[in-house]
Amino acid sequence: MTTIPLLNRTAPDVADVLVIGAGASGSVAVKELAENGFSVVCLEQGDWTPTSVFAGDKPEWELLRQKDWHPNPNVRAGAADYPVDTSESDVNPLMYSAVGGSTILYAAHWTRFAPSDFRVRSLDGVADDWPFDYAEMLPYYERMDRAMAVSGLGDDPAYPPGAPYPLPPLPIGKFGRKAAEGMDKLGWHWWPGPNSIASRQHGDQSPCVRYGACLTGCPQGAKASTDLTHWPQALAAGAVLVTGARVREITVDAQGRATGAVYVDRNGGEHHQKAGVVVLAANGVGTARLLQLSRSTAHPDGLANSSGLVGRRLMMHPYGAVVGTYEDDLESWIGPSGQAIQSMQFYETDASRGFVRGAKWNVMPTGGPLGMRAGYGGRPVKESWGANFHRNVKATMGRSFEWGIIAEDLPDDTNRVVLDGELTDSDGIPAPKIIYTSSENTSALIDFHIARAVEAHEAAGAVSTSVTRLMRDCGWHLLGTARMGEDPATSVVDQWGRAHDVPNLYVIDGSIFVTSAGVNPTAMIMALALRCVEHLISERRNQEVAV
Ligand SMILES: Cc1cc2nc3c(=O)[nH]c(=O)nc-3n(C[C@H](O)[C@H](O)[C@H](O)COP(=O)(O)OP(=O)(O)OC[C@H]3O[C@@H](n4cnc5c(N)ncnc54)[C@H](O)[C@@H]3O)c2cc1C
Ligand code: SF4
């Protein structure tokens, strides 16, 4: 069992740097800044989650997953969560509010962008190119692989060569082997899935014991959530973390420069934390919300929003899934969950398909009896409960697995995060509203990929397949709402995450993505956060506002 690091200090009156959000990206920034001698304060609306509170090693874990550990903040409705109006969205945004942020619940699939993902405008004539390329990101990816205990097998032919992963791959299990058999028959690419889950002891991280409950937090401390991988070192280096601190507004001076943030504590008390530089790491929804909440005379349309793009271009990776059922016992309740294998077979554009870009596929276990019912039911209630429940569970549990499809989501100005006119959080702060429709390109892409995934199951010997065309609870990836770029008229931050309009404001979370790629984004979010914060550190003497 891991324990919560108790080392903490009183916040200075004026910090060198204030980081908002202690999740994937915020953790990287706080650790780097503290280890480089900055006085750094982090405000996080959530709390610590010691491994003992997770559901995965308790008999009722699947029940707890339906409410207290649900990834949708509207269902979970915890003290730390803010609600989200999703009445005009095809997809529900998912997240977790805690030290470690959404990495507490994430599945730990750890896939890099492909080289083509940085150049979609040049290659496919859509969206925009990134201001740098894969080679530029490679060293940051490799450093993050080590920090996040990534287990995987190197030399995947879908990628250019690079350093081996720090830990050997996790077992792909019987269901992974079954999926691979199908892919081999078709001659399609597959590779053991890289996961940020320790396959061996890695520092304080224990090896995975395969509960399969990764999506409700890892009771073993094997999954690399940033409360384990970054916060102990950040606190030891002198960082100050304030939990239960919900930021309401980023404050500015008469020139429009950031001066800190106002936050509300759990007792409703308001505080102003002052700082020389403010770094936003509150995720693609929380950051867009905060920028829009921070209106002032200098920034009447919201902070850093002279382009009008704050909140726009929201990308959430619509997710399709095909579950195949087999006669054999595939032990598909065993974890991790986690991807057993991944495929990049249909990742690149093929003009003959009638859409651009593609998707990564991942094989995942299907879990226990309630998971079988809730996640993949898709059948009328009458067929899914009573005697039919037992029959269905017997036929499917342990004998089925999912091919999941992470569809590349192209940016669109009309898909956006705005402030809700009525809904507020428990502190009376306006909640975000999501307006989001998946595009025709995405629909065509998902249809094509689903048809191929059905073929992959059939080739592997599935006796039946069940298709979920677009999962509503699939907004795990919150991207693009404060995009980076070189032109202040068409982007919010520069390639280092620095706001064009506010020289001492940085954004380093998934908001700054130019495009979404068709892979899980956290390897990129954390590598990019590292790149941005290292630049901030190296430029400390040249900042317009000294730090
Ligand atoms: C169920 C689930 C499964 C996932 N699986 C994968 C996967 O397999 N692979 C992958 O790559 N990605 C996965 N993800 C996505 C991954 O977790 C995110 O991409 C990543 O955590 C985002 O990092 P971030 O720093 O942008 O935001 P987060 O990690 O979400 O952190 C943001 C933090 O900011 C805090 N915050 C927000 N607003 C405020 C405020 N006003 N005041 C104070 N604090 C605030 C929040 O409480 C939160 O702790 C998954 C996500 C979920 C929910
Ligand atoms: S399968 Fe491994 S990573 Fe997932 S919850 Fe269990 S021990 Fe943790």
Coordinates of C-alpha atoms and ligand atoms in Angstrom, one line a residue:
M1 CA 0.0 0.0 0.0
T2 CA 1.3 3.5 -0.8
T3 CA 1.0 6.3 1.7
I4 CA 0.3 9.9 1.1
P5 CA 3.5 12.1 1.3
L6 CA 2.9 14.4 4.3
L7 CA 5.6 16.8 3.5
N8 CA 4.0 20.2 2.8
R9 CA 4.7 23.8 3.6
T10 CA 2.9 27.1 4.0
A11 CA 2.4 28.9 0.7
P12 CA 4.6 32.0 0.3
D13 CA 2.8 35.3 -0.1
V14 CA 4.1 35.6 -3.7
A15 CA 5.2 32.4 -5.4
D16 CA 7.5 32.4 -8.4
V17 CA 5.1 30.2 -10.2
L18 CA 1.5 29.2 -9.5
V19 CA 0.3 26.0 -11.1
I20 CA -3.5 25.3 -11.3
G21 CA -4.3 21.6 -11.4
A22 CA -2.3 18.7 -9.9
G23 CA -3.1 16.2 -12.7
A24 CA -1.0 14.7 -15.5
S25 CA 0.5 18.0 -16.8
G26 CA 0.4 20.0 -13.6
S27 CA 2.5 17.4 -11.8
V28 CA 5.2 17.5 -14.4
A29 CA 5.4 21.3 -14.1
V30 CA 5.5 21.4 -10.3
K31 CA 8.2 18.7 -10.0
E32 CA 10.4 20.3 -12.7
L33 CA 10.0 23.9 -11.3
A34 CA 10.6 22.8 -7.7
E35 CA 13.7 20.8 -8.5
N36 CA 15.1 23.8 -10.4
G37 CA 14.8 26.0 -7.4
F38 CA 11.6 27.9 -8.1
S39 CA 9.1 28.6 -5.3
V40 CA 6.0 26.9 -6.7
V41 CA 2.5 26.6 -5.4
C42 CA -0.1 24.3 -6.8
L43 CA -3.9 24.7 -6.3
E44 CA -5.9 21.6 -6.7
Q45 CA -9.7 21.3 -6.1
G46 CA -9.5 17.6 -5.3
D47 CA -7.7 15.6 -2.5
W48 CA -5.3 12.7 -2.2
T49 CA -6.6 9.2 -2.9
P50 CA -4.5 6.7 -1.0
T51 CA -4.4 3.3 -2.7
S52 CA -6.5 1.9 0.2
V53 CA -9.6 3.8 -0.9
F54 CA -9.8 2.3 -4.4
A55 CA -12.6 -0.2 -5.2
G56 CA -10.6 -2.8 -7.2
D57 CA -9.6 -5.1 -4.3
K58 CA -13.1 -5.0 -2.7
P59 CA -15.8 -7.6 -3.5
E60 CA -18.3 -4.8 -4.4
W61 CA -15.9 -3.0 -6.8
E62 CA -18.1 -3.2 -9.8
L63 CA -21.0 -1.7 -7.9
L64 CA -18.8 1.1 -6.6
R65 CA -17.8 1.8 -10.2
Q66 CA -21.3 2.7 -11.0
K67 CA -21.3 5.8 -8.8
D68 CA -18.4 6.8 -6.5
W69 CA -15.7 5.8 -9.0
H70 CA -17.6 6.6 -12.2
P71 CA -15.5 8.7 -14.6
N72 CA -18.4 11.0 -15.4
P73 CA -18.3 13.9 -12.9
N74 CA -22.1 14.4 -13.3
V75 CA -22.7 10.8 -12.1
R76 CA -20.0 10.8 -9.4
A77 CA -20.9 14.3 -8.1
G78 CA -18.1 14.3 -5.5
A79 CA -17.3 17.3 -3.4
A80 CA -14.3 18.1 -5.6
D81 CA -16.1 17.8 -8.9
Y82 CA -17.8 20.5 -10.9
P83 CA -20.8 19.6 -13.0
V84 CA -20.8 19.8 -16.8
D85 CA -23.9 20.7 -19.0
T86 CA -23.8 18.0 -21.7
S87 CA -27.3 18.6 -23.1
E88 CA -25.9 19.7 -26.5
S89 CA -23.1 17.1 -26.7
D90 CA -22.9 13.7 -28.4
V91 CA -20.2 12.7 -25.9
N92 CA -19.9 13.1 -22.1
P93 CA -16.5 14.5 -20.9
L94 CA -14.9 12.3 -18.3
M95 CA -12.3 13.3 -15.7
Y96 CA -11.2 13.0 -12.1
S97 CA -10.5 15.7 -9.6
A98 CA -7.6 14.8 -7.2
V99 CA -3.9 14.9 -6.7
G100 CA -3.0 13.0 -9.9
G101 CA -6.0 14.3 -11.7
S102 CA -7.5 12.0 -14.3
T103 CA -4.5 9.7 -14.2
I104 CA -6.1 8.3 -11.0
L105 CA -8.8 6.6 -13.2
Y106 CA -7.0 6.4 -16.6
A107 CA -6.5 3.1 -18.3
A108 CA -2.8 3.8 -18.8
H109 CA -2.6 3.1 -22.5
W110 CA 0.6 4.9 -23.4
T111 CA 0.8 5.4 -27.1
R112 CA 2.8 8.1 -28.9
F113 CA 1.6 10.2 -31.8
A114 CA 2.8 8.9 -35.2
P115 CA 5.1 11.2 -37.2
S116 CA 2.2 12.0 -39.6
D117 CA 0.1 13.4 -36.7
F118 CA 2.3 16.5 -36.7
R119 CA 1.7 17.2 -40.4
V120 CA -2.0 16.7 -41.2
R121 CA -2.3 20.0 -43.1
S122 CA 0.7 19.1 -45.3
L123 CA -0.3 15.5 -45.8
D124 CA -4.1 15.6 -45.9
G125 CA -5.1 19.2 -46.4
V126 CA -7.1 19.3 -43.1
A127 CA -6.7 21.1 -39.8
D128 CA -3.2 22.5 -39.1
D129 CA 0.4 21.2 -38.8
W130 CA 2.0 21.3 -35.4
P131 CA 4.9 23.8 -35.0
F132 CA 7.4 21.0 -34.5
D133 CA 7.8 17.3 -35.5
Y134 CA 8.1 13.8 -34.0
A135 CA 11.9 14.0 -33.9
E136 CA 11.6 17.1 -31.7
M137 CA 9.3 15.3 -29.3
L138 CA 11.2 12.0 -29.1
P139 CA 13.6 12.8 -26.2
Y140 CA 10.6 14.1 -24.2
Y141 CA 8.6 11.0 -24.9
E142 CA 11.5 8.8 -23.8
R143 CA 12.0 10.7 -20.6
M144 CA 8.3 10.4 -19.8
D145 CA 8.4 6.7 -20.5
R146 CA 10.9 6.3 -17.7
A147 CA 9.1 8.7 -15.3
M148 CA 5.8 6.8 -15.9
A149 CA 7.2 3.2 -15.6
V150 CA 6.1 2.3 -19.1
S151 CA 6.0 -1.5 -19.9
G152 CA 6.2 -2.4 -23.5
L153 CA 8.2 -4.0 -26.4
G154 CA 10.4 -1.7 -28.5
D155 CA 10.8 -1.7 -32.3
D156 CA 7.1 -1.5 -33.1
P157 CA 7.3 -1.3 -37.0
A158 CA 4.5 1.4 -36.9
Y159 CA 7.0 3.8 -35.4
P160 CA 10.6 5.1 -36.2
P161 CA 13.3 3.5 -34.0
G162 CA 13.9 4.8 -30.5
A163 CA 15.1 3.8 -27.0
P164 CA 13.6 0.6 -25.6
Y165 CA 10.8 1.0 -23.0
P166 CA 12.1 0.9 -19.4
L167 CA 10.2 -2.2 -18.4
P168 CA 9.3 -5.4 -20.2
P169 CA 5.8 -5.7 -21.7
L170 CA 2.9 -6.9 -19.5
P171 CA 1.5 -10.4 -20.5
I172 CA -1.0 -10.1 -23.3
G173 CA -3.1 -12.9 -21.8
K174 CA -5.2 -15.5 -23.5
F175 CA -7.5 -12.9 -25.0
G176 CA -4.6 -10.9 -26.4
R177 CA -3.3 -14.0 -28.0
K178 CA -6.7 -14.7 -29.5
A179 CA -6.9 -11.2 -30.9
A180 CA -3.4 -11.6 -32.4
E181 CA -4.3 -14.9 -34.1
G182 CA -7.1 -13.1 -35.9
M183 CA -4.8 -10.2 -37.0
D184 CA -2.1 -12.7 -38.1
K185 CA -4.6 -14.5 -40.3
L186 CA -5.5 -11.2 -42.0
G187 CA -1.9 -10.0 -42.2
W188 CA -2.7 -6.9 -40.1
H189 CA -0.4 -5.1 -37.8
W190 CA -0.5 -5.7 -34.1
W191 CA 2.0 -5.1 -31.3
P192 CA 2.0 -5.7 -27.5
G193 CA 0.4 -2.6 -26.1
P194 CA 2.6 -0.1 -24.2
N195 CA 1.0 0.8 -20.8
S196 CA 2.2 3.1 -18.0
I197 CA 1.8 0.2 -15.6
A198 CA 4.8 -1.4 -13.9
S199 CA 5.5 -5.0 -15.0
R200 CA 8.3 -5.2 -12.5
Q201 CA 9.1 -3.2 -9.3
H202 CA 10.0 0.3 -10.4
G203 CA 11.1 2.6 -7.7
D204 CA 8.2 2.7 -5.2
Q205 CA 5.8 1.3 -7.8
S206 CA 4.8 -2.4 -7.2
P207 CA 4.4 -4.8 -10.1
C208 CA 0.9 -5.2 -11.5
V209 CA -1.0 -8.2 -10.0
R210 CA -3.7 -8.1 -12.7
Y211 CA -6.8 -7.2 -10.8
G212 CA -8.2 -5.7 -14.0
A213 CA -9.7 -2.8 -12.0
C214 CA -7.4 -0.1 -13.3
L215 CA -10.2 2.2 -14.3
T216 CA -11.3 2.7 -10.7
G217 CA -7.7 3.4 -9.4
C218 CA -5.0 0.8 -8.8
P219 CA -5.1 -0.7 -5.3
Q220 CA -1.6 -2.1 -5.9
G221 CA 0.1 1.2 -6.8
A222 CA 1.3 -0.4 -10.0
K223 CA -0.4 2.0 -12.4
A224 CA 1.6 5.2 -12.9
S225 CA -0.7 7.9 -11.6
T226 CA 1.1 11.2 -11.0
D227 CA 0.3 11.3 -7.3
L228 CA 2.8 8.4 -7.1
T229 CA 5.2 9.2 -9.9
H230 CA 5.7 13.0 -9.5
W231 CA 4.3 14.4 -6.3
P232 CA 6.6 12.8 -3.7
Q233 CA 9.6 14.2 -5.4
A234 CA 7.9 17.6 -6.0
L235 CA 7.0 18.0 -2.3
A236 CA 10.5 16.8 -1.3
A237 CA 12.0 19.5 -3.5
G238 CA 9.9 22.2 -1.7
A239 CA 6.7 22.6 -3.8
V240 CA 3.6 23.7 -1.9
L241 CA 0.4 21.8 -2.7
V242 CA -3.0 23.2 -1.5
T243 CA -5.8 20.6 -1.9
G244 CA -9.5 21.4 -1.7
A245 CA -8.7 24.7 -3.4
R246 CA -11.1 25.5 -6.3
V247 CA -9.8 28.4 -8.5
R248 CA -12.5 30.9 -9.4
E249 CA -10.5 33.4 -11.4
I250 CA -7.0 34.3 -12.6
T251 CA -6.3 37.8 -11.5
V252 CA -4.5 40.4 -13.7
D253 CA -3.0 43.9 -13.2
A254 CA -3.8 47.1 -15.0
Q255 CA -1.6 46.0 -18.0
G256 CA -3.5 42.7 -18.2
R257 CA -0.6 40.6 -16.8
A258 CA -1.4 37.6 -14.5
T259 CA -0.9 38.3 -10.8
G260 CA -2.2 35.1 -9.3
A261 CA -5.5 33.4 -8.7
V262 CA -8.5 33.6 -6.4
Y263 CA -9.6 30.2 -4.9
V264 CA -12.3 29.0 -2.6
D265 CA -11.4 26.5 0.1
R266 CA -13.7 23.7 1.3
N267 CA -15.3 25.9 3.9
G268 CA -16.2 28.5 1.4
G269 CA -13.3 30.9 2.4
E270 CA -11.8 32.9 -0.4
H271 CA -8.0 33.4 -0.8
H272 CA -5.7 35.2 -3.3
Q273 CA -2.5 33.4 -4.1
K274 CA -0.1 35.8 -5.8
A275 CA 2.6 34.7 -8.3
G276 CA 5.0 36.0 -10.9
V277 CA 3.9 33.4 -13.5
V278 CA 0.6 31.4 -13.7
V279 CA 0.6 28.0 -15.3
L280 CA -2.8 26.4 -16.2
A281 CA -3.1 22.6 -16.1
A282 CA -6.8 22.1 -15.4
N283 CA -7.5 20.0 -18.5
G284 CA -9.2 20.8 -21.8
V285 CA -12.5 21.6 -20.1
G286 CA -11.3 23.1 -16.8
T287 CA -8.7 25.4 -18.4
A288 CA -11.2 26.8 -21.0
R289 CA -13.6 27.4 -18.2
L290 CA -11.1 29.3 -16.1
L291 CA -9.9 31.5 -18.9
Q292 CA -13.5 32.4 -19.7
L293 CA -14.2 33.1 -16.0
S294 CA -11.3 35.5 -15.9
R295 CA -12.8 38.5 -17.6
S296 CA -11.3 41.9 -16.9
T297 CA -11.0 45.4 -18.4
A298 CA -7.8 44.3 -20.1
H299 CA -9.4 41.0 -21.3
P300 CA -13.1 41.6 -21.8
D301 CA -13.7 38.4 -23.7
G302 CA -11.9 36.2 -21.3
L303 CA -8.2 35.9 -20.5
A304 CA -5.8 35.2 -23.5
N305 CA -8.8 35.3 -25.8
S306 CA -8.1 38.0 -28.4
S307 CA -8.2 35.2 -31.1
G308 CA -11.7 34.2 -29.9
L309 CA -10.5 30.6 -29.8
V310 CA -10.5 29.9 -26.1
G311 CA -12.9 27.0 -25.6
R312 CA -13.2 26.3 -29.3
R313 CA -11.9 23.3 -31.3
L314 CA -12.7 20.9 -28.5
M315 CA -11.7 17.3 -29.5
M316 CA -12.8 14.3 -27.5
H317 CA -11.9 11.2 -29.6
P318 CA -15.3 9.6 -30.4
Y319 CA -14.8 5.9 -29.5
G320 CA -16.3 2.9 -31.2
A321 CA -16.0 -0.7 -29.8
V322 CA -16.6 -4.2 -31.1
V323 CA -16.9 -6.9 -28.5
G324 CA -16.4 -10.4 -29.8
T325 CA -17.7 -13.5 -27.9
Y326 CA -15.8 -16.8 -28.2
E327 CA -16.4 -20.4 -27.2
D328 CA -13.0 -20.6 -25.4
D329 CA -12.3 -19.4 -21.9
L330 CA -10.1 -16.4 -22.6
E331 CA -9.8 -15.2 -18.9
S332 CA -10.9 -11.8 -20.1
W333 CA -11.7 -10.6 -16.6
I334 CA -8.0 -10.5 -15.8
G335 CA -6.2 -7.2 -16.2
P336 CA -4.6 -5.0 -16.8
S337 CA -7.1 -2.8 -18.4
G338 CA -4.7 -1.4 -20.0
Q339 CA -4.3 -2.5 -23.5
A340 CA -3.2 -6.1 -24.2
I341 CA -2.3 -5.4 -27.9
Q342 CA -2.7 -2.4 -30.1
S343 CA -2.9 -2.0 -33.9
M344 CA -2.0 0.8 -36.2
Q345 CA -3.0 -1.1 -39.3
F346 CA -5.6 1.6 -40.4
Y347 CA -4.0 4.6 -38.9
E348 CA -2.9 6.5 -41.9
T349 CA -5.1 8.2 -44.6
D350 CA -6.1 6.1 -47.5
A351 CA -8.0 8.4 -50.0
S352 CA -10.0 5.4 -51.3
R353 CA -11.9 5.1 -48.0
G354 CA -13.7 8.4 -48.3
F355 CA -12.3 10.0 -45.1
V356 CA -9.0 11.3 -43.9
R357 CA -6.8 10.1 -41.0
G358 CA -7.5 7.0 -38.9
A359 CA -7.5 5.3 -35.5
K360 CA -5.5 3.3 -33.2
W361 CA -7.2 0.0 -32.1
N362 CA -6.7 -1.5 -28.7
V363 CA -7.7 -4.9 -27.2
M364 CA -9.1 -4.6 -23.7
P365 CA -10.5 -7.1 -21.3
T366 CA -14.3 -7.0 -20.7
G367 CA -14.3 -7.3 -16.9
G368 CA -16.7 -8.8 -14.4
P369 CA -20.4 -9.6 -14.5
L370 CA -21.7 -6.1 -14.1
G371 CA -19.2 -4.7 -16.5
M372 CA -20.6 -7.1 -19.1
R373 CA -24.1 -5.9 -18.5
A374 CA -23.4 -2.1 -18.1
G375 CA -20.7 -1.6 -20.7
Y376 CA -21.6 -3.9 -23.5
G377 CA -25.3 -4.8 -22.8
G378 CA -26.7 -2.9 -25.7
R379 CA -29.6 -5.3 -25.4
P380 CA -33.2 -4.6 -24.2
V381 CA -33.4 -4.7 -20.4
K382 CA -35.7 -7.8 -20.6
E383 CA -33.0 -9.7 -22.2
S384 CA -30.3 -8.6 -19.9
W385 CA -31.8 -9.2 -16.4
G386 CA -33.4 -12.1 -14.5
A387 CA -32.6 -15.6 -15.8
N388 CA -31.2 -14.1 -18.9
F389 CA -28.6 -12.2 -16.9
H390 CA -27.1 -15.5 -15.7
R391 CA -27.2 -17.0 -19.1
N392 CA -25.6 -14.0 -20.8
V393 CA -22.9 -13.6 -18.2
K394 CA -22.1 -17.4 -18.4
A395 CA -21.8 -17.1 -22.1
T396 CA -19.8 -13.9 -22.3
M397 CA -17.8 -13.3 -19.1
G398 CA -14.2 -14.4 -19.5
R399 CA -15.1 -15.4 -23.1
S400 CA -15.1 -12.0 -24.8
F401 CA -12.8 -9.0 -25.4
E402 CA -13.1 -5.6 -26.9
W403 CA -11.4 -4.1 -29.9
G404 CA -11.7 -0.4 -29.1
I405 CA -11.2 2.3 -31.8
I406 CA -9.8 5.7 -30.9
A407 CA -11.0 7.8 -33.8
E408 CA -9.0 10.9 -34.8
D409 CA -11.2 13.9 -34.1
L410 CA -10.5 16.9 -36.3
P411 CA -10.8 20.4 -34.8
D412 CA -13.9 22.3 -35.5
D413 CA -14.6 25.8 -34.2
T414 CA -18.2 25.0 -33.4
N415 CA -17.3 22.2 -31.0
R416 CA -16.7 24.1 -27.8
V417 CA -16.6 24.7 -24.1
V418 CA -18.7 27.7 -22.9
L419 CA -19.8 28.9 -19.5
D420 CA -23.3 27.7 -18.7
G421 CA -25.9 30.4 -18.1
E422 CA -27.5 28.7 -15.1
L423 CA -25.6 25.6 -13.9
T424 CA -23.0 26.3 -11.2
D425 CA -20.7 24.2 -9.0
S426 CA -21.1 23.9 -5.3
D427 CA -19.3 27.2 -4.8
G428 CA -21.7 29.1 -7.1
I429 CA -19.1 29.4 -9.9
P430 CA -20.5 29.0 -13.4
A431 CA -20.1 25.4 -14.7
P432 CA -18.9 24.6 -18.2
K433 CA -21.2 23.6 -21.0
I434 CA -20.1 21.3 -23.8
I435 CA -21.4 21.9 -27.3
Y436 CA -20.1 19.0 -29.5
T437 CA -21.2 17.0 -32.5
S438 CA -18.9 14.4 -34.1
S439 CA -18.2 15.2 -37.7
E440 CA -19.1 13.4 -41.0
N441 CA -15.4 12.5 -41.4
T442 CA -15.5 10.9 -37.9
S443 CA -18.7 9.0 -38.7
A444 CA -17.3 7.6 -41.9
L445 CA -14.1 6.8 -40.1
I446 CA -15.8 4.9 -37.3
D447 CA -18.1 3.0 -39.7
F448 CA -15.0 1.8 -41.7
H449 CA -13.0 0.8 -38.6
I450 CA -15.9 -1.0 -37.0
A451 CA -16.4 -3.1 -40.1
R452 CA -12.7 -4.0 -40.0
A453 CA -12.8 -4.8 -36.3
V454 CA -15.8 -7.2 -36.9
E455 CA -13.6 -8.9 -39.5
A456 CA -10.7 -9.1 -37.0
H457 CA -13.0 -10.8 -34.5
E458 CA -14.4 -13.2 -37.1
A459 CA -10.9 -14.1 -38.3
A460 CA -10.1 -14.9 -34.6
G461 CA -13.1 -17.2 -34.4
A462 CA -15.7 -15.1 -32.6
V463 CA -19.1 -16.7 -32.4
S464 CA -20.8 -13.4 -32.2
T465 CA -19.9 -9.7 -32.2
S466 CA -21.6 -6.7 -30.6
V467 CA -21.0 -3.2 -31.9
T468 CA -21.1 0.1 -30.0
R469 CA -20.9 2.7 -32.8
L470 CA -20.3 5.7 -30.6
M471 CA -20.0 5.3 -26.8
R472 CA -21.6 8.3 -25.0
D473 CA -19.4 8.0 -21.9
C474 CA -16.2 8.2 -23.9
G475 CA -14.9 11.7 -23.4
W476 CA -11.7 10.6 -21.7
H477 CA -9.5 12.9 -23.8
L478 CA -10.2 16.6 -23.6
L479 CA -8.1 18.5 -26.2
G480 CA -7.7 21.6 -28.3
T481 CA -9.5 24.4 -26.4
A482 CA -6.5 26.7 -26.2
R483 CA -4.5 25.6 -29.3
M484 CA -0.9 26.4 -29.8
G485 CA 0.5 28.1 -32.9
E486 CA 2.8 30.9 -34.1
D487 CA 0.0 33.4 -35.2
P488 CA -1.8 35.1 -32.3
A489 CA -4.8 35.6 -34.6
T490 CA -5.3 31.9 -35.0
S491 CA -4.0 30.4 -31.8
V492 CA -4.1 31.1 -28.0
V493 CA -0.5 30.0 -26.9
D494 CA 2.8 29.8 -28.7
Q495 CA 4.7 26.5 -29.2
W496 CA 6.0 26.7 -25.6
G497 CA 2.5 27.1 -24.1
R498 CA 2.9 30.8 -23.4
A499 CA -0.2 32.9 -24.0
H500 CA 0.2 35.3 -26.9
D501 CA -1.8 37.9 -25.0
V502 CA -0.4 37.5 -21.5
P503 CA 3.4 37.0 -21.3
N504 CA 3.4 35.5 -17.8
L505 CA 0.6 33.0 -18.4
Y506 CA 1.2 29.5 -19.6
V507 CA -1.2 26.6 -20.6
I508 CA 0.4 23.2 -20.6
D509 CA -2.5 20.6 -20.6
G510 CA -4.3 18.9 -23.4
S511 CA -6.0 22.3 -24.3
I512 CA -3.0 23.3 -26.3
F513 CA -3.2 20.4 -28.8
V514 CA -3.3 21.5 -32.5
T515 CA -4.9 18.2 -33.6
S516 CA -5.9 15.2 -31.6
A517 CA -4.2 12.3 -33.4
G518 CA -5.9 9.0 -33.2
V519 CA -4.2 7.7 -30.0
N520 CA -4.7 8.1 -26.3
P521 CA -3.1 11.5 -25.5
T522 CA -1.4 11.4 -22.1
A523 CA 2.0 10.4 -23.3
M524 CA 1.9 13.5 -25.5
I525 CA 0.3 15.7 -22.8
M526 CA 3.0 14.9 -20.3
A527 CA 5.9 15.0 -22.8
L528 CA 4.6 18.4 -24.1
A529 CA 4.2 19.8 -20.6
L530 CA 7.9 18.8 -19.9
R531 CA 9.0 20.6 -23.1
C532 CA 7.0 23.7 -22.2
V533 CA 8.2 23.9 -18.6
E534 CA 11.8 23.3 -19.5
H535 CA 11.6 26.2 -21.9
L536 CA 10.1 28.4 -19.1
I537 CA 13.0 27.4 -16.9
S538 CA 15.7 28.0 -19.5
E539 CA 14.2 31.4 -20.4
R540 CA 13.8 32.5 -16.7
R541 CA 16.2 35.5 -17.2
N542 CA 14.5 36.6 -20.4
Q543 CA 10.9 36.6 -19.2
E544 CA 9.1 39.9 -19.5
V545 CA 8.0 39.2 -16.0
A546 CA 11.0 38.0 -14.0
V547 CA 10.7 34.7 -12.1
Ligands
LIG1 C1 -11.6 6.9 -17.2 C2 -10.4 7.5 -17.9 C3 -9.6 6.7 -18.7 C4 -8.5 7.2 -19.4 N1 -7.6 6.4 -20.0 C5 -6.6 6.9 -20.7 C6 -5.6 6.1 -21.3 O1 -5.7 4.8 -21.2 N2 -4.5 6.7 -21.9 C7 -4.4 8.0 -22.0 O2 -3.4 8.5 -22.6 N3 -5.3 8.8 -21.4 C8 -6.4 8.3 -20.7 N4 -7.2 9.2 -20.1 C9 -7.0 10.6 -20.2 C10 -6.0 11.1 -19.2 O3 -6.4 10.8 -17.9 C11 -5.9 12.6 -19.5 O4 -5.5 12.8 -20.8 C12 -4.9 13.3 -18.6 O5 -5.0 13.0 -17.2 C13 -5.1 14.8 -18.8 O6 -4.1 15.5 -18.1 P1 -4.4 17.1 -17.7 O7 -3.2 17.5 -17.0 O8 -4.7 17.8 -19.0 O9 -5.7 17.1 -16.8 P2 -6.1 16.2 -15.6 O10 -5.3 15.0 -15.3 O11 -7.6 16.0 -15.7 O12 -5.9 17.2 -14.3 C14 -6.5 18.4 -14.2 C15 -6.6 18.8 -12.7 O13 -7.0 20.1 -12.6 C16 -7.9 20.2 -11.5 N5 -8.8 21.4 -11.7 C17 -9.6 21.6 -12.7 N6 -10.3 22.8 -12.5 C18 -9.8 23.3 -11.3 C19 -10.1 24.5 -10.6 N7 -10.9 25.4 -11.0 N8 -9.4 24.7 -9.4 C20 -8.5 23.8 -9.0 N9 -8.2 22.7 -9.6 C21 -8.8 22.4 -10.8 C22 -8.7 18.9 -11.5 O14 -9.3 18.6 -10.3 C23 -7.6 17.9 -12.0 O15 -7.0 17.3 -10.9 C24 -8.3 8.6 -19.4 C25 -9.2 9.5 -18.6 C26 -10.2 8.9 -17.9 C27 -11.1 9.8 -17.1
SF4_2 S1 -4.5 -4.8 -13.3 FE1 -2.5 -4.0 -12.5 S2 -2.5 -1.8 -12.9 FE2 -4.6 -2.6 -13.0 S3 -5.5 -2.3 -11.0 FE3 -4.7 -4.4 -11.1 S4 -2.6 -4.2 -10.3 FE4 -3.3 -2.2 -10.8

